[in-house]
Each structure stands twice: as C-alpha cells, then as structure tokens.
Amino acid sequence: MEAVFGFLLVVVFLWWLARRKKQRALKVLASLQKKAQKPEVREPLTYTRPRSVPEPAPAERVSMRFAEPGRVGELFSYGGPSSGKGYIHDGSFAVIDVETTGFSPGKGDRVIELAIARVDKNGRIEDEYATLLNPEGRDTGAVFVHGISNDAVRNAPLFSDVVADVLARLDGAVVVAHNARFEERFMAAEFARAGVRTPPMPALCSLWLGQQTFDTPNHKLGTLAQHAGIPLVDAHAALGDVRATAALLPLMLDRYRPGIEFGHDPARGLFDPYRLGSVSPMTRASSLRKGADGWMHSLLSRLPISTGDVSDAAASEYLEALAVALEDGKIIGDEAKALAKVAGRGGMGAEQVRGLNERFLELIREAAFADDVLTAEELTDLKRAADALAAPGYFDDLQATVTDASGQAREKLNPSPTAPKPRKCGHCRTPGHYRSKCPELN
C-alpha cells in the first residue's frame, strides 16, 4: 500500500514540475514578443557639425494609377469623349516622354532624359527638343533598359537649367504621352524642385486612346506601333518613343469617333523668353545601325531635328573627330558612335551635324582645288566622303581635269554630255556659290 502511495506521489510531482516549466516558457515567449514589438530606443548620435536635412520629395496628391478622362492630376487635366460642352483642340500637341532612374518620384527617382515634339493634328512634327539630364547624384538605374550610364549624364544640364525650354514647348499645346500618369508624376516633381508652378495643362493619354481604338493583345507603345506599321527603332530612348507616339496620334484621333474634348484650353505664357537656350541640351543618338543608308544616316535620324547655335569649341571638336574618322574614306560603327558622343556633348541636332558635315566637305573641296586642278582620284575621294556623310550627289557639279606637259589644265576628263548640276551653298543651300563665298557668312 505504501509503495502504491509513493508511486502516485512521484507522478503528481513530475506533472507539477512539467506544468511549471511550461508556464515559465510561455512567460518568456510573451516577453520576447512584447520586446520585439516595442521600438528600440537609442541614444541620439552626436555630430561635430549640424546635419543637413534633405528636402522631402513632393507628395503625390492624386491616387490615380492611370490617366482617367475628366480627372485632374498634379499637372495635367485629362481629355475624354466629347460631350459637345468642352474645349475642342485644333492646335498643336506637345508629345512628351521621359526616361527615369526608377518608378517613384516620391522616393527620389529623377528624370534623366526628356524629349518633346510639337506636332499638328496630322502628326507633322513642327519642332523637337531632347536632352539628357543630370539627376544630381542619383544613380541612373537600369542601364540595360534605357542605355544611360552615370558617366553619360555627369555633365548634362539640370532640369532647372532647361525648364524654360521645356515650358516653351508645352505653351499653348495639349500634352500627349503614352501612359501619361507616369510622365505627369515625374514632370510635376521636377517642376516642384525647380520652383515652378503652372496651371493645369490639358492632356491626352495615348495609352487610354489606344485602348479605345486598337484591337491588339496589349496596348504597349511597341505593340501599337508594330500593328500600325510605324517603326520604333530606338525604344526606351525618349526621342524614339516620342516620334512613335506622334505618328500614332493622328491615326487614333481619326479612329475615335466621339472626338476628344478637354475641360479648358491650353495654358499660355508659361515661360521666360529671356531664359530660352541659356543652357545647351545634351543630345543622344542611340541604337545606331549601318543599315542600307550608312552609319551617318543612322546618326542623323536619331538626333532631334535641330537645336540652337553650336559653339566654336564644339564645332572644332566635331570637325577634328570627323577628319580622323574619314582618313580612310569611310565611317565604321565605332567611329559613328564616337561622333555621336561628340555631337551630343555639343548639344547638336541633325541640322547642326549636317551643317558641320557640309562644312567639312567644303574644306576638302577647297583643299583639292588648292592647285586649281581636280584629278580623277581627288574627285573619287570627294564623292566617297560625301557618300559616307549621307550627302550623295554633293559633288555632282564637279568634273575632273587633266593637265598638259607644262602642268596647265588642258580639258575636263570625261566631260558630261549635259550641263552640270547647279552648285548649292553648303550653308544657305542657294545655287550659284560655295559655302566659303556665302553672303550670309562673309
């Protein structure tokens, strides 16, 4: 009997001991959980000098994810189906696109490339502006997407440097962008950093309009461009995207039968004319391809139509690089890319590069005529250089000469049965004189 009672006593003691351990374990777990939830309080660090407090990024005031007709965002007021009561726009459109360091201006992402094209309702481009932008210490992000490295933007202008040029192209126009909310958020943040306030600008999202007018698997810009037969040779370059959107715009406007109306007419007087062109843009020619027309044609086609005046230093640097590239009478891929970088640093558009190419052709023409004789070999070299610079036929008015025993010009070699083509000036394009004799330059 005593043995049974002793056994029961041991069992009860072991049960009590196990229960006590379990309660202690639960208390410890609860204490750890409470400690984890409570924020750790640290003593403030001591600095030998005041810390600089970064300026908070502007808050996003609108929760729209996509552009919605009739809604007003931070910068744009979006057009939609016509009701017969709103503003019908018959003027210019400003098609814009940006490349950025990331997806969130609220978290400090910045614009690193901006392009704007002013177009009419038929899609005819009236003016283009494009530049790389310095993100002020922010890493450029996904280089494999946009192709813009930190080194590429190191000497680029700040957004605040070119804000007048940007506003001048938005002035009096309806803004168009593909997925316009993305552009709006970044543009609003950049304007805020530059201390610029604007009234709401009427805008149209080509992504929304594409959804209404194209039956495609998706409505990405590349998909719509391919469906419409519009080339998009340099996707994710701001100017390439702008040109594709501008080409799509008249097709979509024509298909959208209700028509588009806006809540108000475009804002005017947005910019200070005295600040226009005060800082040169930094242009970019990306995705160069030789193709059927050659490297120079590819370079010219990827630059904006025109920019401002080119400085003498930038012009000299380009001409020197061009002379090195054409030593063998042709331009290859690496040489074209090097020329594109020089042109970009100089803020050149296609018209400026074309003008410098023609100035180079005039210089080598003058060198060939230094002895008043143009040999067949010299003429071949001149024409080869013109072809390499995407200016075929530039020297069609020239004919080679032969000399007699005394070295005097005797007759034209293989004279043309028809009159030579009238010479056009390399500067003003007026027939009858060379660039060196142009009245506008002398």
Short mmCIF file of C-alpha atoms in Angstrom, two decimals:
data_model
loop_
_atom_site.label_atom_id
_atom_site.label_comp_id
_atom_site.label_asym_id
_atom_site.label_seq_id
_atom_site.Cartn_x
_atom_site.Cartn_y
_atom_site.Cartn_z
CA MET A 1 0.00 0.00 0.00
CA GLU A 2 2.81 2.33 0.90
CA ALA A 3 4.51 1.51 -2.43
CA VAL A 4 1.38 2.50 -4.41
CA PHE A 5 1.03 5.74 -2.49
CA GLY A 6 4.71 6.57 -3.09
CA PHE A 7 4.33 5.89 -6.84
CA LEU A 8 1.29 8.25 -7.06
CA LEU A 9 3.19 10.94 -5.21
CA VAL A 10 6.07 10.75 -7.71
CA VAL A 11 3.65 11.00 -10.67
CA VAL A 12 1.94 14.08 -9.20
CA PHE A 13 5.31 15.71 -8.53
CA LEU A 14 6.51 15.14 -12.11
CA TRP A 15 3.23 16.53 -13.52
CA TRP A 16 3.55 19.66 -11.35
CA LEU A 17 7.19 20.13 -12.43
CA ALA A 18 6.29 19.82 -16.17
CA ARG A 19 3.41 22.29 -15.78
CA ARG A 20 5.66 24.82 -14.05
CA LYS A 21 8.27 24.59 -16.83
CA LYS A 22 5.57 25.12 -19.47
CA GLN A 23 4.26 28.24 -17.70
CA ARG A 24 7.76 29.68 -17.47
CA ALA A 25 8.34 29.01 -21.16
CA LEU A 26 5.08 30.82 -22.09
CA LYS A 27 6.08 33.82 -19.97
CA VAL A 28 9.50 34.02 -21.65
CA LEU A 29 7.91 33.79 -25.14
CA ALA A 30 5.39 36.52 -24.30
CA SER A 31 8.19 38.74 -23.01
CA LEU A 32 10.22 38.27 -26.21
CA GLN A 33 7.24 39.07 -28.43
CA LYS A 34 6.48 42.22 -26.46
CA LYS A 35 10.11 43.32 -26.71
CA ALA A 36 10.16 42.72 -30.47
CA GLN A 37 7.08 44.91 -30.95
CA LYS A 38 8.47 47.73 -28.87
CA PRO A 39 10.76 50.03 -30.94
CA GLU A 40 14.33 50.15 -29.84
CA VAL A 41 15.24 53.47 -28.27
CA ARG A 42 18.76 54.58 -28.96
CA GLU A 43 20.69 57.50 -27.67
CA PRO A 44 20.94 60.20 -30.37
CA LEU A 45 24.24 60.30 -32.22
CA THR A 46 26.45 63.26 -31.59
CA TYR A 47 27.72 65.20 -34.63
CA THR A 48 30.57 67.66 -34.64
CA ARG A 49 28.61 69.85 -37.06
CA PRO A 50 24.90 70.22 -37.87
CA ARG A 51 23.49 67.54 -40.12
CA SER A 52 21.99 68.66 -43.43
CA VAL A 53 18.34 67.73 -43.61
CA PRO A 54 17.38 66.57 -47.13
CA GLU A 55 14.41 68.36 -48.64
CA PRO A 56 11.43 66.00 -48.68
CA ALA A 57 10.22 64.95 -52.12
CA PRO A 58 6.90 66.49 -53.13
CA ALA A 59 3.95 64.39 -52.06
CA GLU A 60 1.65 62.90 -54.66
CA ARG A 61 -1.77 64.42 -54.21
CA VAL A 62 -3.77 62.21 -56.54
CA SER A 63 -4.31 58.48 -56.24
CA MET A 64 -4.97 57.81 -59.93
CA ARG A 65 -2.94 54.89 -61.21
CA PHE A 66 -3.77 55.54 -64.86
CA ALA A 67 -4.96 58.64 -66.68
CA GLU A 68 -8.72 58.86 -66.42
CA PRO A 69 -10.73 61.14 -68.74
CA GLY A 70 -12.01 64.19 -66.93
CA ARG A 71 -9.67 63.83 -63.94
CA VAL A 72 -7.21 66.49 -62.82
CA GLY A 73 -3.82 65.39 -61.54
CA GLU A 74 -0.78 67.21 -60.16
CA LEU A 75 -0.01 68.75 -63.54
CA PHE A 76 -2.48 67.57 -66.19
CA SER A 77 -6.23 67.66 -66.70
CA TYR A 78 -7.21 64.77 -68.94
CA GLY A 79 -9.40 64.97 -72.00
CA GLY A 80 -12.06 62.41 -72.82
CA PRO A 81 -15.06 61.65 -75.04
CA SER A 82 -16.68 64.75 -76.46
CA SER A 83 -19.99 65.85 -74.95
CA GLY A 84 -20.29 69.00 -77.03
CA LYS A 85 -19.70 71.21 -73.98
CA GLY A 86 -15.92 71.15 -73.55
CA TYR A 87 -12.96 72.64 -75.35
CA ILE A 88 -12.15 71.12 -78.75
CA HIS A 89 -8.48 71.48 -79.58
CA ASP A 90 -7.43 72.25 -83.13
CA GLY A 91 -3.89 73.45 -82.47
CA SER A 92 -0.56 71.91 -81.63
CA PHE A 93 0.13 68.90 -79.45
CA ALA A 94 3.24 68.50 -77.31
CA VAL A 95 4.17 64.82 -77.28
CA ILE A 96 6.48 64.06 -74.34
CA ASP A 97 8.44 61.11 -72.99
CA VAL A 98 10.90 60.71 -70.13
CA GLU A 99 13.48 58.13 -69.13
CA THR A 100 13.99 57.89 -65.38
CA THR A 101 16.17 56.37 -62.66
CA GLY A 102 13.24 54.34 -61.35
CA PHE A 103 9.48 54.32 -60.88
CA SER A 104 8.84 56.58 -57.89
CA PRO A 105 9.50 60.33 -57.85
CA GLY A 106 8.15 60.29 -54.30
CA LYS A 107 11.16 58.17 -53.28
CA GLY A 108 13.67 60.38 -55.05
CA ASP A 109 13.77 58.94 -58.57
CA ARG A 110 14.63 61.52 -61.22
CA VAL A 111 14.25 62.24 -64.92
CA ILE A 112 17.47 61.53 -66.82
CA GLU A 113 16.22 62.09 -70.38
CA LEU A 114 13.40 64.21 -71.74
CA ALA A 115 12.06 64.60 -75.27
CA ILE A 116 9.25 66.80 -76.59
CA ALA A 117 7.89 67.04 -80.12
CA ARG A 118 5.44 69.76 -81.16
CA VAL A 119 3.13 68.26 -83.76
CA ASP A 120 -0.04 69.32 -85.53
CA LYS A 121 -3.23 67.27 -85.60
CA ASN A 122 -1.94 65.45 -88.69
CA GLY A 123 1.18 64.30 -86.88
CA ARG A 124 3.53 66.62 -88.76
CA ILE A 125 6.46 67.46 -86.49
CA GLU A 126 6.96 71.20 -86.11
CA ASP A 127 9.75 71.18 -83.53
CA GLU A 128 11.74 68.71 -81.44
CA TYR A 129 13.65 69.05 -78.20
CA ALA A 130 15.62 66.32 -76.45
CA THR A 131 18.28 66.29 -73.77
CA LEU A 132 19.90 64.11 -71.16
CA LEU A 133 19.54 65.45 -67.61
CA ASN A 134 21.79 65.24 -64.58
CA PRO A 135 19.93 63.52 -61.69
CA GLU A 136 22.10 65.31 -59.12
CA GLY A 137 23.80 62.32 -57.56
CA ARG A 138 21.07 59.76 -58.13
CA ASP A 139 22.22 56.56 -59.87
CA THR A 140 20.76 56.28 -63.36
CA GLY A 141 19.30 52.88 -62.57
CA ALA A 142 18.53 50.21 -65.16
CA VAL A 143 21.14 50.94 -67.84
CA PHE A 144 20.15 47.73 -69.65
CA VAL A 145 16.71 49.31 -70.25
CA HIS A 146 17.41 52.92 -71.22
CA GLY A 147 21.13 52.70 -72.04
CA ILE A 148 22.01 55.80 -69.99
CA SER A 149 25.02 55.43 -67.69
CA ASN A 150 26.13 57.65 -64.82
CA ASP A 151 29.03 58.83 -66.97
CA ALA A 152 26.66 59.82 -69.78
CA VAL A 153 24.78 62.32 -67.57
CA ARG A 154 27.69 63.59 -65.50
CA ASN A 155 27.97 66.83 -67.49
CA ALA A 156 24.36 67.02 -68.63
CA PRO A 157 22.26 70.07 -67.68
CA LEU A 158 19.98 70.05 -64.65
CA PHE A 159 16.22 70.09 -65.20
CA SER A 160 16.14 73.58 -63.69
CA ASP A 161 18.68 74.72 -66.32
CA VAL A 162 16.38 73.84 -69.22
CA VAL A 163 12.97 74.44 -67.62
CA ALA A 164 12.29 77.47 -69.85
CA ASP A 165 12.96 75.40 -72.99
CA VAL A 166 10.61 72.70 -71.70
CA LEU A 167 7.81 75.14 -70.84
CA ALA A 168 8.16 76.89 -74.21
CA ARG A 169 7.26 73.65 -75.96
CA LEU A 170 4.31 72.96 -73.66
CA ASP A 171 2.99 76.51 -74.04
CA GLY A 172 -0.33 76.66 -75.89
CA ALA A 173 -0.39 72.91 -76.60
CA VAL A 174 -2.27 69.83 -75.43
CA VAL A 175 0.21 67.45 -73.83
CA VAL A 176 0.26 63.86 -75.11
CA ALA A 177 2.10 60.94 -73.51
CA HIS A 178 1.86 57.16 -73.53
CA ASN A 179 0.79 56.21 -70.00
CA ALA A 180 0.61 59.90 -69.20
CA ARG A 181 0.34 59.44 -65.43
CA PHE A 182 3.95 58.25 -65.37
CA GLU A 183 5.17 61.35 -67.20
CA GLU A 184 2.90 63.59 -65.13
CA ARG A 185 4.21 62.40 -61.76
CA PHE A 186 7.84 62.85 -62.76
CA MET A 187 7.33 66.18 -64.53
CA ALA A 188 5.36 67.54 -61.56
CA ALA A 189 8.17 66.50 -59.19
CA GLU A 190 10.84 68.11 -61.40
CA PHE A 191 8.86 71.34 -61.75
CA ALA A 192 8.41 71.44 -57.97
CA ARG A 193 12.14 71.00 -57.39
CA ALA A 194 12.80 73.82 -59.86
CA GLY A 195 10.33 76.07 -58.02
CA VAL A 196 7.96 76.27 -60.99
CA ARG A 197 4.18 76.34 -60.61
CA THR A 198 1.91 76.00 -63.63
CA PRO A 199 -1.84 75.95 -64.13
CA PRO A 200 -3.32 72.56 -65.10
CA MET A 201 -2.40 71.62 -68.65
CA PRO A 202 -4.90 69.81 -70.89
CA ALA A 203 -3.51 66.36 -71.63
CA LEU A 204 -4.32 63.20 -73.52
CA CYS A 205 -3.07 59.72 -72.65
CA SER A 206 -2.27 57.79 -75.82
CA LEU A 207 -2.39 54.54 -73.83
CA TRP A 208 -6.05 55.20 -72.97
CA LEU A 209 -6.77 56.34 -76.53
CA GLY A 210 -5.05 53.24 -77.93
CA GLN A 211 -7.32 51.05 -75.79
CA GLN A 212 -10.31 52.73 -77.40
CA THR A 213 -9.06 52.50 -80.98
CA PHE A 214 -6.83 49.42 -81.44
CA ASP A 215 -7.75 45.76 -81.02
CA THR A 216 -4.32 44.42 -80.04
CA PRO A 217 -3.14 41.86 -77.44
CA ASN A 218 -1.88 44.74 -75.31
CA HIS A 219 -1.54 48.46 -75.76
CA LYS A 220 2.14 48.99 -75.15
CA LEU A 221 3.72 51.57 -77.43
CA GLY A 222 5.77 48.96 -79.29
CA THR A 223 2.73 46.77 -79.90
CA LEU A 224 0.64 49.65 -81.24
CA ALA A 225 3.49 50.88 -83.44
CA GLN A 226 4.04 47.43 -84.91
CA HIS A 227 0.30 46.99 -85.53
CA ALA A 228 0.15 50.34 -87.33
CA GLY A 229 3.35 49.74 -89.33
CA ILE A 230 5.22 52.56 -87.60
CA PRO A 231 8.95 51.98 -87.00
CA LEU A 232 10.17 52.12 -83.39
CA VAL A 233 13.90 51.66 -83.94
CA ASP A 234 15.15 53.05 -80.63
CA ALA A 235 12.61 52.05 -77.99
CA HIS A 236 13.32 53.35 -74.48
CA ALA A 237 15.09 56.37 -75.91
CA ALA A 238 12.88 59.36 -75.15
CA LEU A 239 13.01 60.81 -78.67
CA GLY A 240 12.30 57.46 -80.32
CA ASP A 241 9.22 56.92 -78.14
CA VAL A 242 8.04 60.48 -78.80
CA ARG A 243 8.28 60.05 -82.56
CA ALA A 244 6.35 56.78 -82.48
CA THR A 245 3.62 58.32 -80.31
CA ALA A 246 3.43 61.36 -82.59
CA ALA A 247 2.99 59.10 -85.63
CA LEU A 248 0.24 57.10 -83.87
CA LEU A 249 -1.66 60.17 -82.67
CA PRO A 250 -3.45 61.17 -85.92
CA LEU A 251 -4.43 57.53 -86.55
CA MET A 252 -6.01 57.24 -83.10
CA LEU A 253 -7.72 60.64 -83.29
CA ASP A 254 -9.21 59.72 -86.65
CA ARG A 255 -10.49 56.36 -85.36
CA TYR A 256 -12.02 57.74 -82.17
CA ARG A 257 -15.41 58.81 -83.48
CA PRO A 258 -16.79 60.53 -80.36
CA GLY A 259 -13.96 63.02 -80.65
CA ILE A 260 -11.88 64.38 -77.78
CA GLU A 261 -12.72 67.36 -75.62
CA PHE A 262 -10.93 69.00 -72.71
CA GLY A 263 -12.04 70.89 -69.65
CA HIS A 264 -10.21 74.07 -70.69
CA ASP A 265 -7.91 75.46 -73.34
CA PRO A 266 -4.09 75.21 -73.11
CA ALA A 267 -2.12 77.43 -70.78
CA ARG A 268 -0.10 80.22 -72.35
CA GLY A 269 2.68 82.48 -71.19
CA LEU A 270 4.35 79.68 -69.23
CA PHE A 271 7.99 80.55 -69.91
CA ASP A 272 10.51 83.34 -69.64
CA PRO A 273 11.69 84.09 -73.21
CA TYR A 274 14.94 85.55 -71.90
CA ARG A 275 15.97 82.17 -70.48
CA LEU A 276 15.41 80.21 -73.70
CA GLY A 277 18.54 78.43 -74.84
CA SER A 278 20.59 79.74 -71.92
CA VAL A 279 21.98 76.22 -71.38
CA SER A 280 22.66 73.88 -74.28
CA PRO A 281 20.97 70.48 -74.24
CA MET A 282 22.95 67.26 -74.28
CA THR A 283 21.54 65.18 -77.11
CA ARG A 284 21.81 61.43 -77.62
CA ALA A 285 21.85 59.25 -80.73
CA SER A 286 21.21 55.70 -79.53
CA SER A 287 20.88 52.30 -81.20
CA LEU A 288 22.96 53.25 -84.25
CA ARG A 289 22.77 50.78 -87.15
CA LYS A 290 24.55 50.85 -90.50
CA GLY A 291 21.53 49.65 -92.45
CA ALA A 292 21.21 50.33 -96.16
CA ASP A 293 21.87 54.06 -95.82
CA GLY A 294 25.04 54.00 -93.74
CA TRP A 295 26.18 54.99 -90.26
CA MET A 296 25.88 58.75 -90.71
CA HIS A 297 22.28 58.49 -91.89
CA SER A 298 21.51 56.46 -88.76
CA LEU A 299 23.20 59.08 -86.55
CA LEU A 300 21.28 61.98 -88.14
CA SER A 301 17.95 60.19 -87.92
CA ARG A 302 18.27 59.65 -84.18
CA LEU A 303 19.08 63.23 -83.24
CA PRO A 304 16.40 65.91 -82.75
CA ILE A 305 15.69 67.91 -85.90
CA SER A 306 17.51 70.99 -84.72
CA THR A 307 18.88 72.69 -81.61
CA GLY A 308 20.42 76.09 -81.01
CA ASP A 309 23.70 77.52 -82.22
CA VAL A 310 26.76 75.34 -81.83
CA SER A 311 29.75 76.83 -80.02
CA ASP A 312 33.02 77.21 -81.89
CA ALA A 313 34.70 74.78 -79.49
CA ALA A 314 32.05 72.10 -80.06
CA ALA A 315 32.21 72.59 -83.83
CA SER A 316 36.00 72.29 -83.85
CA GLU A 317 35.89 69.12 -81.74
CA TYR A 318 33.38 67.53 -84.12
CA LEU A 319 35.30 68.50 -87.28
CA GLU A 320 38.52 67.11 -85.82
CA ALA A 321 36.82 63.84 -84.92
CA LEU A 322 35.28 63.69 -88.40
CA ALA A 323 38.67 64.19 -90.06
CA VAL A 324 40.10 61.27 -88.09
CA ALA A 325 37.11 59.04 -88.92
CA LEU A 326 37.32 59.79 -92.65
CA GLU A 327 41.05 59.23 -93.06
CA ASP A 328 40.26 56.00 -94.91
CA GLY A 329 37.25 57.48 -96.71
CA LYS A 330 34.59 55.64 -94.72
CA ILE A 331 32.87 55.60 -91.34
CA ILE A 332 32.53 52.40 -89.33
CA GLY A 333 30.39 51.63 -86.29
CA ASP A 334 32.79 52.66 -83.51
CA GLU A 335 33.61 55.88 -85.36
CA ALA A 336 29.92 56.70 -85.77
CA LYS A 337 29.32 56.17 -82.05
CA ALA A 338 32.29 58.38 -81.21
CA LEU A 339 30.92 61.12 -83.48
CA ALA A 340 27.51 60.75 -81.85
CA LYS A 341 29.05 61.34 -78.42
CA VAL A 342 30.87 64.45 -79.63
CA ALA A 343 27.69 65.77 -81.23
CA GLY A 344 25.74 65.04 -78.05
CA ARG A 345 28.24 66.86 -75.82
CA GLY A 346 27.96 69.84 -78.14
CA GLY A 347 24.16 69.84 -77.90
CA MET A 348 23.74 69.29 -81.63
CA GLY A 349 20.67 68.28 -83.55
CA ALA A 350 20.56 66.71 -87.00
CA GLU A 351 20.60 70.08 -88.75
CA GLN A 352 23.71 71.19 -86.87
CA VAL A 353 25.55 67.93 -87.60
CA ARG A 354 24.52 68.09 -91.26
CA GLY A 355 25.82 71.65 -91.47
CA LEU A 356 29.17 70.66 -89.98
CA ASN A 357 29.39 67.71 -92.36
CA GLU A 358 28.89 70.06 -95.30
CA ARG A 359 31.45 72.48 -93.87
CA PHE A 360 33.90 69.56 -93.81
CA LEU A 361 33.07 68.70 -97.42
CA GLU A 362 33.69 72.32 -98.42
CA LEU A 363 37.06 72.24 -96.65
CA ILE A 364 38.23 69.14 -98.51
CA ARG A 365 36.89 70.56 -101.79
CA GLU A 366 38.96 73.69 -101.27
CA ALA A 367 41.99 71.54 -100.45
CA ALA A 368 41.51 69.55 -103.66
CA PHE A 369 41.34 72.79 -105.70
CA ALA A 370 44.36 74.36 -104.00
CA ASP A 371 46.39 73.85 -107.20
CA ASP A 372 43.42 74.72 -109.47
CA VAL A 373 43.40 71.13 -110.73
CA LEU A 374 40.98 68.37 -109.76
CA THR A 375 42.29 64.93 -110.60
CA ALA A 376 40.09 61.89 -111.12
CA GLU A 377 41.48 60.39 -107.90
CA GLU A 378 40.67 63.53 -105.95
CA LEU A 379 37.15 63.59 -107.34
CA THR A 380 36.67 59.94 -106.36
CA ASP A 381 37.84 60.73 -102.83
CA LEU A 382 35.46 63.71 -102.61
CA LYS A 383 32.48 61.66 -103.69
CA ARG A 384 33.39 58.82 -101.34
CA ALA A 385 33.48 61.29 -98.43
CA ALA A 386 30.11 62.76 -99.44
CA ASP A 387 28.56 59.29 -99.55
CA ALA A 388 29.97 58.47 -96.10
CA LEU A 389 28.40 61.67 -94.73
CA ALA A 390 24.94 60.83 -96.10
CA ALA A 391 25.23 63.54 -98.77
CA PRO A 392 25.27 61.58 -102.05
CA GLY A 393 25.45 63.80 -105.10
CA TYR A 394 27.01 66.67 -103.16
CA PHE A 395 29.86 66.95 -105.68
CA ASP A 396 27.88 66.12 -108.84
CA ASP A 397 28.68 69.57 -110.25
CA LEU A 398 32.42 68.79 -110.30
CA GLN A 399 34.37 67.21 -113.14
CA ALA A 400 37.98 66.06 -113.14
CA THR A 401 40.61 67.75 -115.27
CA VAL A 402 43.79 66.62 -116.99
CA THR A 403 46.92 68.68 -117.48
CA ASP A 404 49.38 69.07 -120.32
CA ALA A 405 53.12 68.58 -120.06
CA SER A 406 53.57 72.02 -118.50
CA GLY A 407 51.10 71.20 -115.76
CA GLN A 408 48.38 73.53 -117.04
CA ALA A 409 44.78 72.40 -117.03
CA ARG A 410 44.03 71.26 -120.54
CA GLU A 411 40.50 69.84 -120.58
CA LYS A 412 37.85 68.21 -118.46
CA LEU A 413 38.16 64.48 -118.07
CA ASN A 414 35.08 62.64 -119.34
CA PRO A 415 33.04 65.80 -119.81
CA SER A 416 29.37 65.34 -119.12
CA PRO A 417 27.11 65.41 -122.21
CA THR A 418 24.71 67.59 -120.24
CA ALA A 419 25.22 70.74 -118.23
CA PRO A 420 26.46 70.12 -114.70
CA LYS A 421 24.03 70.43 -111.83
CA PRO A 422 23.92 73.94 -110.33
CA ARG A 423 26.06 74.20 -107.23
CA LYS A 424 24.24 74.74 -103.92
CA CYS A 425 25.82 76.50 -100.99
CA GLY A 426 26.60 74.24 -98.04
CA HIS A 427 25.19 76.89 -95.66
CA CYS A 428 22.16 78.61 -97.20
CA ARG A 429 21.56 75.97 -99.94
CA THR A 430 21.21 78.73 -102.56
CA PRO A 431 22.53 77.70 -106.02
CA GLY A 432 25.42 79.54 -107.58
CA HIS A 433 28.09 79.81 -104.88
CA TYR A 434 30.09 77.73 -102.39
CA ARG A 435 29.89 77.95 -98.61
CA SER A 436 33.19 79.83 -98.48
CA LYS A 437 31.65 82.57 -100.67
CA CYS A 438 28.23 82.61 -98.95
CA PRO A 439 27.00 86.21 -98.41
CA GLU A 440 25.47 85.17 -95.07
CA LEU A 441 28.90 84.13 -93.75
CA ASN A 442 31.01 86.93 -95.22
#
